[in-house]
JSON list of C-alpha atoms in Angstrom, two decimals:
[
{"chain": "A", "resi": 25, "resn": "MET", "atom": "CA", "xyz": [49.63, -15.15, -29.56]},
{"chain": "A", "resi": 26, "resn": "SER", "atom": "CA", "xyz": [50.71, -12.47, -27.12]},
{"chain": "A", "resi": 27, "resn": "TYR", "atom": "CA", "xyz": [48.71, -11.19, -24.18]},
{"chain": "A", "resi": 28, "resn": "SER", "atom": "CA", "xyz": [48.42, -7.70, -25.67]},
{"chain": "A", "resi": 29, "resn": "SER", "atom": "CA", "xyz": [46.97, -9.33, -28.89]},
{"chain": "A", "resi": 30, "resn": "VAL", "atom": "CA", "xyz": [44.37, -11.28, -26.87]},
{"chain": "A", "resi": 31, "resn": "SER", "atom": "CA", "xyz": [43.44, -8.19, -24.77]},
{"chain": "A", "resi": 32, "resn": "ARG", "atom": "CA", "xyz": [43.06, -6.11, -28.06]},
{"chain": "A", "resi": 33, "resn": "ASN", "atom": "CA", "xyz": [40.80, -8.80, -29.62]},
{"chain": "A", "resi": 34, "resn": "ARG", "atom": "CA", "xyz": [38.62, -8.91, -26.54]},
{"chain": "A", "resi": 35, "resn": "SER", "atom": "CA", "xyz": [38.32, -5.05, -26.54]},
{"chain": "A", "resi": 36, "resn": "VAL", "atom": "CA", "xyz": [37.25, -5.08, -30.20]},
{"chain": "A", "resi": 37, "resn": "LEU", "atom": "CA", "xyz": [34.75, -7.86, -29.53]},
{"chain": "A", "resi": 38, "resn": "ALA", "atom": "CA", "xyz": [33.35, -6.07, -26.45]},
{"chain": "A", "resi": 39, "resn": "GLN", "atom": "CA", "xyz": [32.95, -2.82, -28.51]},
{"chain": "A", "resi": 40, "resn": "ARG", "atom": "CA", "xyz": [31.17, -4.76, -31.32]},
{"chain": "A", "resi": 41, "resn": "MET", "atom": "CA", "xyz": [28.83, -6.45, -28.71]},
{"chain": "A", "resi": 42, "resn": "ARG", "atom": "CA", "xyz": [27.97, -3.02, -27.15]},
{"chain": "A", "resi": 43, "resn": "SER", "atom": "CA", "xyz": [27.34, -1.58, -30.60]},
{"chain": "A", "resi": 44, "resn": "THR", "atom": "CA", "xyz": [25.09, -4.49, -31.53]},
{"chain": "A", "resi": 45, "resn": "ALA", "atom": "CA", "xyz": [23.13, -4.26, -28.32]},
{"chain": "A", "resi": 46, "resn": "LYS", "atom": "CA", "xyz": [22.70, -0.57, -28.64]},
{"chain": "A", "resi": 47, "resn": "ARG", "atom": "CA", "xyz": [21.32, -1.03, -32.18]},
{"chain": "A", "resi": 48, "resn": "ALA", "atom": "CA", "xyz": [19.06, -3.80, -30.89]},
{"chain": "A", "resi": 49, "resn": "LEU", "atom": "CA", "xyz": [17.66, -1.63, -28.06]},
{"chain": "A", "resi": 50, "resn": "SER", "atom": "CA", "xyz": [16.89, 1.25, -30.57]},
{"chain": "A", "resi": 51, "resn": "LEU", "atom": "CA", "xyz": [14.58, -1.03, -32.67]},
{"chain": "A", "resi": 52, "resn": "HIS", "atom": "CA", "xyz": [10.98, -0.14, -32.65]},
{"chain": "A", "resi": 53, "resn": "VAL", "atom": "CA", "xyz": [7.71, -1.16, -34.39]},
{"chain": "A", "resi": 54, "resn": "PRO", "atom": "CA", "xyz": [7.26, 1.30, -37.20]},
{"chain": "A", "resi": 55, "resn": "VAL", "atom": "CA", "xyz": [4.14, 3.20, -37.12]},
{"chain": "A", "resi": 56, "resn": "GLY", "atom": "CA", "xyz": [4.05, 5.38, -40.31]},
{"chain": "A", "resi": 57, "resn": "ARG", "atom": "CA", "xyz": [1.08, 6.84, -42.01]},
{"chain": "A", "resi": 58, "resn": "VAL", "atom": "CA", "xyz": [-0.52, 3.34, -42.55]},
{"chain": "A", "resi": 59, "resn": "GLY", "atom": "CA", "xyz": [-0.03, 2.07, -38.99]},
{"chain": "A", "resi": 60, "resn": "LYS", "atom": "CA", "xyz": [-0.96, 5.25, -37.19]},
{"chain": "A", "resi": 61, "resn": "PRO", "atom": "CA", "xyz": [-4.72, 4.86, -37.29]},
{"chain": "A", "resi": 62, "resn": "LEU", "atom": "CA", "xyz": [-4.42, 1.21, -36.25]},
{"chain": "A", "resi": 63, "resn": "PHE", "atom": "CA", "xyz": [-2.24, 2.05, -33.19]},
{"chain": "A", "resi": 64, "resn": "ALA", "atom": "CA", "xyz": [-4.37, 5.02, -32.37]},
{"chain": "A", "resi": 65, "resn": "SER", "atom": "CA", "xyz": [-7.43, 2.85, -32.19]},
{"chain": "A", "resi": 66, "resn": "LEU", "atom": "CA", "xyz": [-5.52, 0.16, -30.15]},
{"chain": "A", "resi": 67, "resn": "TYR", "atom": "CA", "xyz": [-4.37, 3.02, -27.76]},
{"chain": "A", "resi": 68, "resn": "ARG", "atom": "CA", "xyz": [-7.95, 4.04, -27.22]},
{"chain": "A", "resi": 69, "resn": "LEU", "atom": "CA", "xyz": [-9.00, 0.47, -26.67]},
{"chain": "A", "resi": 70, "resn": "HIS", "atom": "CA", "xyz": [-6.12, 0.07, -24.10]},
{"chain": "A", "resi": 71, "resn": "VAL", "atom": "CA", "xyz": [-7.31, 3.12, -22.24]},
{"chain": "A", "resi": 72, "resn": "VAL", "atom": "CA", "xyz": [-10.98, 1.97, -22.13]},
{"chain": "A", "resi": 73, "resn": "ALA", "atom": "CA", "xyz": [-9.83, -1.58, -20.92]},
{"chain": "A", "resi": 74, "resn": "ARG", "atom": "CA", "xyz": [-7.50, -0.10, -18.27]},
{"chain": "A", "resi": 75, "resn": "GLU", "atom": "CA", "xyz": [-10.26, 2.30, -16.97]},
{"chain": "A", "resi": 76, "resn": "SER", "atom": "CA", "xyz": [-12.94, -0.43, -16.90]},
{"chain": "A", "resi": 77, "resn": "ILE", "atom": "CA", "xyz": [-10.73, -2.83, -15.11]},
{"chain": "A", "resi": 78, "resn": "GLY", "atom": "CA", "xyz": [-9.92, -0.02, -12.64]},
{"chain": "A", "resi": 79, "resn": "TRP", "atom": "CA", "xyz": [-13.47, 0.86, -12.04]},
{"chain": "A", "resi": 80, "resn": "ALA", "atom": "CA", "xyz": [-14.57, -2.69, -11.71]},
{"chain": "A", "resi": 81, "resn": "THR", "atom": "CA", "xyz": [-11.82, -3.38, -9.15]},
{"chain": "A", "resi": 82, "resn": "ARG", "atom": "CA", "xyz": [-12.82, -0.37, -7.14]},
{"chain": "A", "resi": 83, "resn": "PHE", "atom": "CA", "xyz": [-16.47, -1.08, -7.25]},
{"chain": "A", "resi": 84, "resn": "ILE", "atom": "CA", "xyz": [-16.32, -4.95, -6.48]},
{"chain": "A", "resi": 85, "resn": "TRP", "atom": "CA", "xyz": [-13.14, -5.09, -4.16]},
{"chain": "A", "resi": 86, "resn": "TYR", "atom": "CA", "xyz": [-11.59, -1.93, -2.93]},
{"chain": "A", "resi": 87, "resn": "GLU", "atom": "CA", "xyz": [-14.51, 0.05, -1.84]},
{"chain": "A", "resi": 88, "resn": "PRO", "atom": "CA", "xyz": [-16.34, -2.61, 0.02]},
{"chain": "A", "resi": 89, "resn": "LEU", "atom": "CA", "xyz": [-13.15, -3.55, 1.92]},
{"chain": "A", "resi": 90, "resn": "PHE", "atom": "CA", "xyz": [-12.53, -0.01, 3.05]},
{"chain": "A", "resi": 91, "resn": "ARG", "atom": "CA", "xyz": [-16.32, 0.67, 3.89]},
{"chain": "A", "resi": 92, "resn": "SER", "atom": "CA", "xyz": [-16.29, -2.36, 6.27]},
{"chain": "A", "resi": 93, "resn": "GLN", "atom": "CA", "xyz": [-13.55, -0.47, 8.38]},
{"chain": "A", "resi": 94, "resn": "CYS", "atom": "CA", "xyz": [-15.49, 2.71, 8.59]},
{"chain": "A", "resi": 95, "resn": "GLU", "atom": "CA", "xyz": [-17.96, 3.83, 11.31]},
{"chain": "A", "resi": 96, "resn": "ARG", "atom": "CA", "xyz": [-19.69, 6.07, 8.72]},
{"chain": "A", "resi": 97, "resn": "ILE", "atom": "CA", "xyz": [-19.27, 6.94, 5.07]},
{"chain": "A", "resi": 98, "resn": "GLY", "atom": "CA", "xyz": [-21.69, 9.57, 3.53]},
{"chain": "A", "resi": 99, "resn": "SER", "atom": "CA", "xyz": [-23.21, 9.69, 0.12]},
{"chain": "A", "resi": 100, "resn": "GLY", "atom": "CA", "xyz": [-21.12, 10.59, -2.86]},
{"chain": "A", "resi": 101, "resn": "PHE", "atom": "CA", "xyz": [-17.91, 8.95, -1.67]},
{"chain": "A", "resi": 102, "resn": "SER", "atom": "CA", "xyz": [-15.35, 8.03, -4.23]},
{"chain": "A", "resi": 103, "resn": "MET", "atom": "CA", "xyz": [-11.86, 6.44, -4.10]},
{"chain": "A", "resi": 104, "resn": "GLU", "atom": "CA", "xyz": [-9.26, 5.12, -6.46]},
{"chain": "A", "resi": 105, "resn": "GLN", "atom": "CA", "xyz": [-7.05, 2.60, -4.81]},
{"chain": "A", "resi": 106, "resn": "LEU", "atom": "CA", "xyz": [-7.43, 0.85, -1.50]},
{"chain": "A", "resi": 107, "resn": "PRO", "atom": "CA", "xyz": [-6.03, 3.05, 1.25]},
{"chain": "A", "resi": 108, "resn": "TYR", "atom": "CA", "xyz": [-3.23, 1.64, 3.49]},
{"chain": "A", "resi": 109, "resn": "LEU", "atom": "CA", "xyz": [-4.96, 1.23, 6.76]},
{"chain": "A", "resi": 110, "resn": "LEU", "atom": "CA", "xyz": [-3.12, 0.22, 9.91]},
{"chain": "A", "resi": 111, "resn": "GLY", "atom": "CA", "xyz": [-4.48, -0.36, 13.35]},
{"chain": "A", "resi": 112, "resn": "ARG", "atom": "CA", "xyz": [-8.04, 0.15, 14.52]},
{"chain": "A", "resi": 113, "resn": "GLY", "atom": "CA", "xyz": [-9.89, 3.16, 15.33]},
{"chain": "A", "resi": 114, "resn": "GLU", "atom": "CA", "xyz": [-12.98, 5.23, 14.62]},
{"chain": "A", "resi": 115, "resn": "LEU", "atom": "CA", "xyz": [-13.10, 6.43, 10.98]},
{"chain": "A", "resi": 116, "resn": "ARG", "atom": "CA", "xyz": [-15.93, 8.80, 9.98]},
{"chain": "A", "resi": 117, "resn": "ILE", "atom": "CA", "xyz": [-16.19, 10.32, 6.51]},
{"chain": "A", "resi": 118, "resn": "GLY", "atom": "CA", "xyz": [-18.73, 12.83, 5.46]},
{"chain": "A", "resi": 119, "resn": "ASN", "atom": "CA", "xyz": [-20.60, 13.33, 2.15]},
{"chain": "A", "resi": 120, "resn": "ASP", "atom": "CA", "xyz": [-18.88, 13.84, -1.28]},
{"chain": "A", "resi": 121, "resn": "VAL", "atom": "CA", "xyz": [-15.43, 12.92, -0.11]},
{"chain": "A", "resi": 122, "resn": "ARG", "atom": "CA", "xyz": [-12.85, 11.91, -2.61]},
{"chain": "A", "resi": 123, "resn": "LEU", "atom": "CA", "xyz": [-9.75, 9.88, -1.86]},
{"chain": "A", "resi": 124, "resn": "SER", "atom": "CA", "xyz": [-7.18, 10.17, -4.73]},
{"chain": "A", "resi": 125, "resn": "GLY", "atom": "CA", "xyz": [-4.52, 7.56, -5.34]},
{"chain": "A", "resi": 126, "resn": "LYS", "atom": "CA", "xyz": [-3.42, 5.68, -2.28]},
{"chain": "A", "resi": 127, "resn": "PRO", "atom": "CA", "xyz": [-3.48, 7.58, 1.05]},
{"chain": "A", "resi": 128, "resn": "SER", "atom": "CA", "xyz": [-2.60, 5.95, 4.27]},
{"chain": "A", "resi": 129, "resn": "ILE", "atom": "CA", "xyz": [-4.26, 6.00, 7.65]},
{"chain": "A", "resi": 130, "resn": "GLN", "atom": "CA", "xyz": [-2.57, 4.64, 10.76]},
{"chain": "A", "resi": 131, "resn": "PHE", "atom": "CA", "xyz": [-4.17, 4.31, 14.23]},
{"chain": "A", "resi": 132, "resn": "SER", "atom": "CA", "xyz": [-2.22, 3.92, 17.34]},
{"chain": "A", "resi": 133, "resn": "SER", "atom": "CA", "xyz": [-4.02, 2.54, 20.31]},
{"chain": "A", "resi": 134, "resn": "ARG", "atom": "CA", "xyz": [-1.24, 3.11, 22.82]},
{"chain": "A", "resi": 135, "resn": "TYR", "atom": "CA", "xyz": [-2.90, 6.29, 24.18]},
{"chain": "A", "resi": 136, "resn": "VAL", "atom": "CA", "xyz": [-6.74, 5.87, 23.86]},
{"chain": "A", "resi": 137, "resn": "SER", "atom": "CA", "xyz": [-8.78, 2.79, 23.01]},
{"chain": "A", "resi": 138, "resn": "ARG", "atom": "CA", "xyz": [-10.51, 4.13, 19.99]},
{"chain": "A", "resi": 139, "resn": "PRO", "atom": "CA", "xyz": [-8.37, 6.90, 18.21]},
{"chain": "A", "resi": 140, "resn": "ARG", "atom": "CA", "xyz": [-10.56, 8.94, 15.83]},
{"chain": "A", "resi": 141, "resn": "LEU", "atom": "CA", "xyz": [-10.36, 10.42, 12.41]},
{"chain": "A", "resi": 142, "resn": "GLN", "atom": "CA", "xyz": [-13.12, 12.47, 11.00]},
{"chain": "A", "resi": 143, "resn": "ILE", "atom": "CA", "xyz": [-13.21, 13.85, 7.44]},
{"chain": "A", "resi": 144, "resn": "GLY", "atom": "CA", "xyz": [-15.91, 16.43, 6.78]},
{"chain": "A", "resi": 145, "resn": "ASP", "atom": "CA", "xyz": [-18.12, 16.83, 3.71]},
{"chain": "A", "resi": 146, "resn": "GLY", "atom": "CA", "xyz": [-16.88, 17.75, 0.35]},
{"chain": "A", "resi": 147, "resn": "CYS", "atom": "CA", "xyz": [-13.01, 17.08, 1.24]},
{"chain": "A", "resi": 148, "resn": "PHE", "atom": "CA", "xyz": [-10.40, 15.88, -1.15]},
{"chain": "A", "resi": 149, "resn": "VAL", "atom": "CA", "xyz": [-7.54, 13.81, 0.10]},
{"chain": "A", "resi": 150, "resn": "GLY", "atom": "CA", "xyz": [-4.63, 13.44, -2.28]},
{"chain": "A", "resi": 151, "resn": "HIS", "atom": "CA", "xyz": [-2.31, 10.61, -3.19]},
{"chain": "A", "resi": 152, "resn": "ASN", "atom": "CA", "xyz": [0.41, 9.49, -0.73]},
{"chain": "A", "resi": 153, "resn": "VAL", "atom": "CA", "xyz": [-1.27, 11.55, 2.15]},
{"chain": "A", "resi": 154, "resn": "ALA", "atom": "CA", "xyz": [-0.37, 10.06, 5.49]},
{"chain": "A", "resi": 155, "resn": "ILE", "atom": "CA", "xyz": [-2.52, 10.58, 8.64]},
{"chain": "A", "resi": 156, "resn": "THR", "atom": "CA", "xyz": [-1.34, 9.11, 11.86]},
{"chain": "A", "resi": 157, "resn": "ILE", "atom": "CA", "xyz": [-3.80, 9.28, 14.90]},
{"chain": "A", "resi": 158, "resn": "GLY", "atom": "CA", "xyz": [-3.05, 8.63, 18.52]},
{"chain": "A", "resi": 159, "resn": "ASP", "atom": "CA", "xyz": [-6.05, 10.44, 19.79]},
{"chain": "A", "resi": 160, "resn": "SER", "atom": "CA", "xyz": [-7.97, 12.59, 17.37]},
{"chain": "A", "resi": 161, "resn": "VAL", "atom": "CA", "xyz": [-7.58, 14.27, 13.89]},
{"chain": "A", "resi": 162, "resn": "GLU", "atom": "CA", "xyz": [-10.61, 16.23, 12.69]},
{"chain": "A", "resi": 163, "resn": "ILE", "atom": "CA", "xyz": [-10.76, 17.71, 9.05]},
{"chain": "A", "resi": 164, "resn": "GLY", "atom": "CA", "xyz": [-13.51, 20.16, 8.61]},
{"chain": "A", "resi": 165, "resn": "ASN", "atom": "CA", "xyz": [-15.81, 20.51, 5.60]},
{"chain": "A", "resi": 166, "resn": "HIS", "atom": "CA", "xyz": [-14.62, 21.26, 2.05]},
{"chain": "A", "resi": 167, "resn": "CYS", "atom": "CA", "xyz": [-10.95, 20.82, 2.83]},
{"chain": "A", "resi": 168, "resn": "LEU", "atom": "CA", "xyz": [-8.35, 20.18, 0.06]},
{"chain": "A", "resi": 169, "resn": "ILE", "atom": "CA", "xyz": [-5.35, 18.13, 1.15]},
{"chain": "A", "resi": 170, "resn": "ALA", "atom": "CA", "xyz": [-2.76, 17.87, -1.62]},
{"chain": "A", "resi": 171, "resn": "GLY", "atom": "CA", "xyz": [-0.62, 14.83, -2.24]},
{"chain": "A", "resi": 172, "resn": "GLY", "atom": "CA", "xyz": [2.29, 13.96, 0.05]},
{"chain": "A", "resi": 173, "resn": "VAL", "atom": "CA", "xyz": [0.88, 15.84, 2.99]},
{"chain": "A", "resi": 174, "resn": "ARG", "atom": "CA", "xyz": [1.69, 14.32, 6.58]},
{"chain": "A", "resi": 175, "resn": "ILE", "atom": "CA", "xyz": [-0.67, 14.86, 9.52]},
{"chain": "A", "resi": 176, "resn": "SER", "atom": "CA", "xyz": [0.00, 13.44, 12.96]},
{"chain": "A", "resi": 177, "resn": "ASP", "atom": "CA", "xyz": [-1.20, 14.25, 16.51]},
{"chain": "A", "resi": 178, "resn": "PHE", "atom": "CA", "xyz": [1.84, 12.80, 18.22]},
{"chain": "A", "resi": 179, "resn": "ASP", "atom": "CA", "xyz": [5.64, 12.42, 17.71]},
{"chain": "A", "resi": 180, "resn": "GLY", "atom": "CA", "xyz": [6.89, 9.19, 16.47]},
{"chain": "A", "resi": 181, "resn": "HIS", "atom": "CA", "xyz": [9.41, 9.01, 19.23]},
{"chain": "A", "resi": 182, "resn": "PRO", "atom": "CA", "xyz": [9.74, 10.23, 22.86]},
{"chain": "A", "resi": 183, "resn": "MET", "atom": "CA", "xyz": [11.52, 13.50, 23.47]},
{"chain": "A", "resi": 184, "resn": "ASP", "atom": "CA", "xyz": [13.86, 11.84, 25.98]},
{"chain": "A", "resi": 185, "resn": "ALA", "atom": "CA", "xyz": [16.96, 10.37, 24.25]},
{"chain": "A", "resi": 186, "resn": "MET", "atom": "CA", "xyz": [17.24, 7.42, 26.69]},
{"chain": "A", "resi": 187, "resn": "LYS", "atom": "CA", "xyz": [13.65, 6.35, 25.93]},
{"chain": "A", "resi": 188, "resn": "ARG", "atom": "CA", "xyz": [14.40, 6.64, 22.27]},
{"chain": "A", "resi": 189, "resn": "ARG", "atom": "CA", "xyz": [17.40, 4.29, 22.82]},
{"chain": "A", "resi": 190, "resn": "ASP", "atom": "CA", "xyz": [15.07, 1.85, 24.60]},
{"chain": "A", "resi": 191, "resn": "ASP", "atom": "CA", "xyz": [12.72, 2.12, 21.59]},
{"chain": "A", "resi": 192, "resn": "LEU", "atom": "CA", "xyz": [9.86, 3.42, 23.80]},
{"chain": "A", "resi": 193, "resn": "PRO", "atom": "CA", "xyz": [6.74, 5.19, 22.28]},
{"chain": "A", "resi": 194, "resn": "ALA", "atom": "CA", "xyz": [6.14, 8.92, 22.69]},
{"chain": "A", "resi": 195, "resn": "ASP", "atom": "CA", "xyz": [4.79, 9.93, 26.18]},
{"chain": "A", "resi": 196, "resn": "ARG", "atom": "CA", "xyz": [1.07, 10.34, 26.63]},
{"chain": "A", "resi": 197, "resn": "ASP", "atom": "CA", "xyz": [1.37, 14.10, 27.44]},
{"chain": "A", "resi": 198, "resn": "GLN", "atom": "CA", "xyz": [2.91, 14.53, 23.94]},
{"chain": "A", "resi": 199, "resn": "VAL", "atom": "CA", "xyz": [-0.30, 13.52, 22.19]},
{"chain": "A", "resi": 200, "resn": "HIS", "atom": "CA", "xyz": [-2.46, 16.43, 21.18]},
{"chain": "A", "resi": 201, "resn": "PRO", "atom": "CA", "xyz": [-5.36, 16.50, 18.71]},
{"chain": "A", "resi": 202, "resn": "VAL", "atom": "CA", "xyz": [-5.11, 18.23, 15.40]},
{"chain": "A", "resi": 203, "resn": "MET", "atom": "CA", "xyz": [-8.01, 20.15, 13.89]},
{"chain": "A", "resi": 204, "resn": "LEU", "atom": "CA", "xyz": [-8.47, 21.69, 10.50]},
{"chain": "A", "resi": 205, "resn": "GLY", "atom": "CA", "xyz": [-11.34, 24.18, 9.99]},
{"chain": "A", "resi": 206, "resn": "TYR", "atom": "CA", "xyz": [-13.64, 24.68, 7.00]},
{"chain": "A", "resi": 207, "resn": "ASP", "atom": "CA", "xyz": [-12.26, 25.28, 3.45]},
{"chain": "A", "resi": 208, "resn": "VAL", "atom": "CA", "xyz": [-8.71, 24.71, 4.40]},
{"chain": "A", "resi": 209, "resn": "TRP", "atom": "CA", "xyz": [-6.09, 24.10, 1.68]},
{"chain": "A", "resi": 210, "resn": "ILE", "atom": "CA", "xyz": [-2.97, 22.14, 2.68]},
{"chain": "A", "resi": 211, "resn": "GLY", "atom": "CA", "xyz": [-0.33, 22.26, -0.10]},
{"chain": "A", "resi": 212, "resn": "HIS", "atom": "CA", "xyz": [1.84, 19.53, -1.35]},
{"chain": "A", "resi": 213, "resn": "SER", "atom": "CA", "xyz": [4.11, 17.78, 1.22]},
{"chain": "A", "resi": 214, "resn": "ALA", "atom": "CA", "xyz": [3.18, 20.02, 4.02]},
{"chain": "A", "resi": 215, "resn": "VAL", "atom": "CA", "xyz": [3.68, 18.57, 7.49]},
{"chain": "A", "resi": 216, "resn": "ILE", "atom": "CA", "xyz": [0.94, 19.20, 10.18]},
{"chain": "A", "resi": 217, "resn": "LEU", "atom": "CA", "xyz": [2.11, 18.29, 13.62]},
{"chain": "A", "resi": 218, "resn": "LYS", "atom": "CA", "xyz": [0.53, 17.55, 17.11]},
{"chain": "A", "resi": 219, "resn": "GLY", "atom": "CA", "xyz": [-1.68, 20.19, 18.55]},
{"chain": "A", "resi": 220, "resn": "VAL", "atom": "CA", "xyz": [-2.06, 22.22, 15.49]},
{"chain": "A", "resi": 221, "resn": "ARG", "atom": "CA", "xyz": [-5.34, 23.99, 14.90]},
{"chain": "A", "resi": 222, "resn": "ILE", "atom": "CA", "xyz": [-5.84, 25.50, 11.47]},
{"chain": "A", "resi": 223, "resn": "GLY", "atom": "CA", "xyz": [-8.67, 28.19, 11.05]},
{"chain": "A", "resi": 224, "resn": "ASP", "atom": "CA", "xyz": [-11.28, 28.40, 8.39]},
{"chain": "A", "resi": 225, "resn": "ARG", "atom": "CA", "xyz": [-10.20, 29.16, 4.81]},
{"chain": "A", "resi": 226, "resn": "ALA", "atom": "CA", "xyz": [-6.30, 29.07, 5.62]},
{"chain": "A", "resi": 227, "resn": "ILE", "atom": "CA", "xyz": [-3.98, 28.00, 3.18]},
{"chain": "A", "resi": 228, "resn": "VAL", "atom": "CA", "xyz": [-0.73, 26.14, 4.31]}
]
C-alpha cells in the first residue's frame, strides 16, 4: 500500500471519528411533554437545596469567621461568601450592611500599626470589590459600591523608579486617607485612589 493511500485512509478515519464525537456531544436527555413536569420539579428541588446549603454555610461557617475579625458589626448585617481578608487592622461595620458575592479587604501595616476601614450604616458592597488600606478608608452611611470597584489609600509601588526596581513599598508620604460621604454611589469598576474625598450624594 502506498504512502498516499495510507494518508488518505487516516484522513477518512479522522473525519469519521470527529463526526462521531460531534454527534455524541450533541446527545441530550429528552424532556418532551411527559418529562417536562418531572424536570421542572427537579429544578425547583435543586434550587431549594442549593439555597439551603448556601444559607447554612453562611450561617454556620462564613459569618462567624468574618465576625471574629471585626472590631464591630452592627445589626442587620448580611453577607454571601467569606470575604478575602488579608493582613490585620481595625474593621468596623455599621447597621444593615450587605456584602454581596466575594469582596476583598487588604490591610497593610507598613505605615501605621492599625490601619482602619469603616463602613457606615445601610451600605451595599458589591462582588469583587477590593479595598486596600494603609492608613484609613472611611465609607459613609447609605453608600452603594458596585461590583469590581477598587479603593486604595496608597499606591502599590513607590513613585521612584529605582525603588520600584528594588521592590520597595510606597513611601509613607504617599499614603493619604480616602473618605466617602453619605449616599454616595460608586459605579461598576470605578477606581478610587489615595487622598480622594467624595461628597454626599455624589455619583462616580
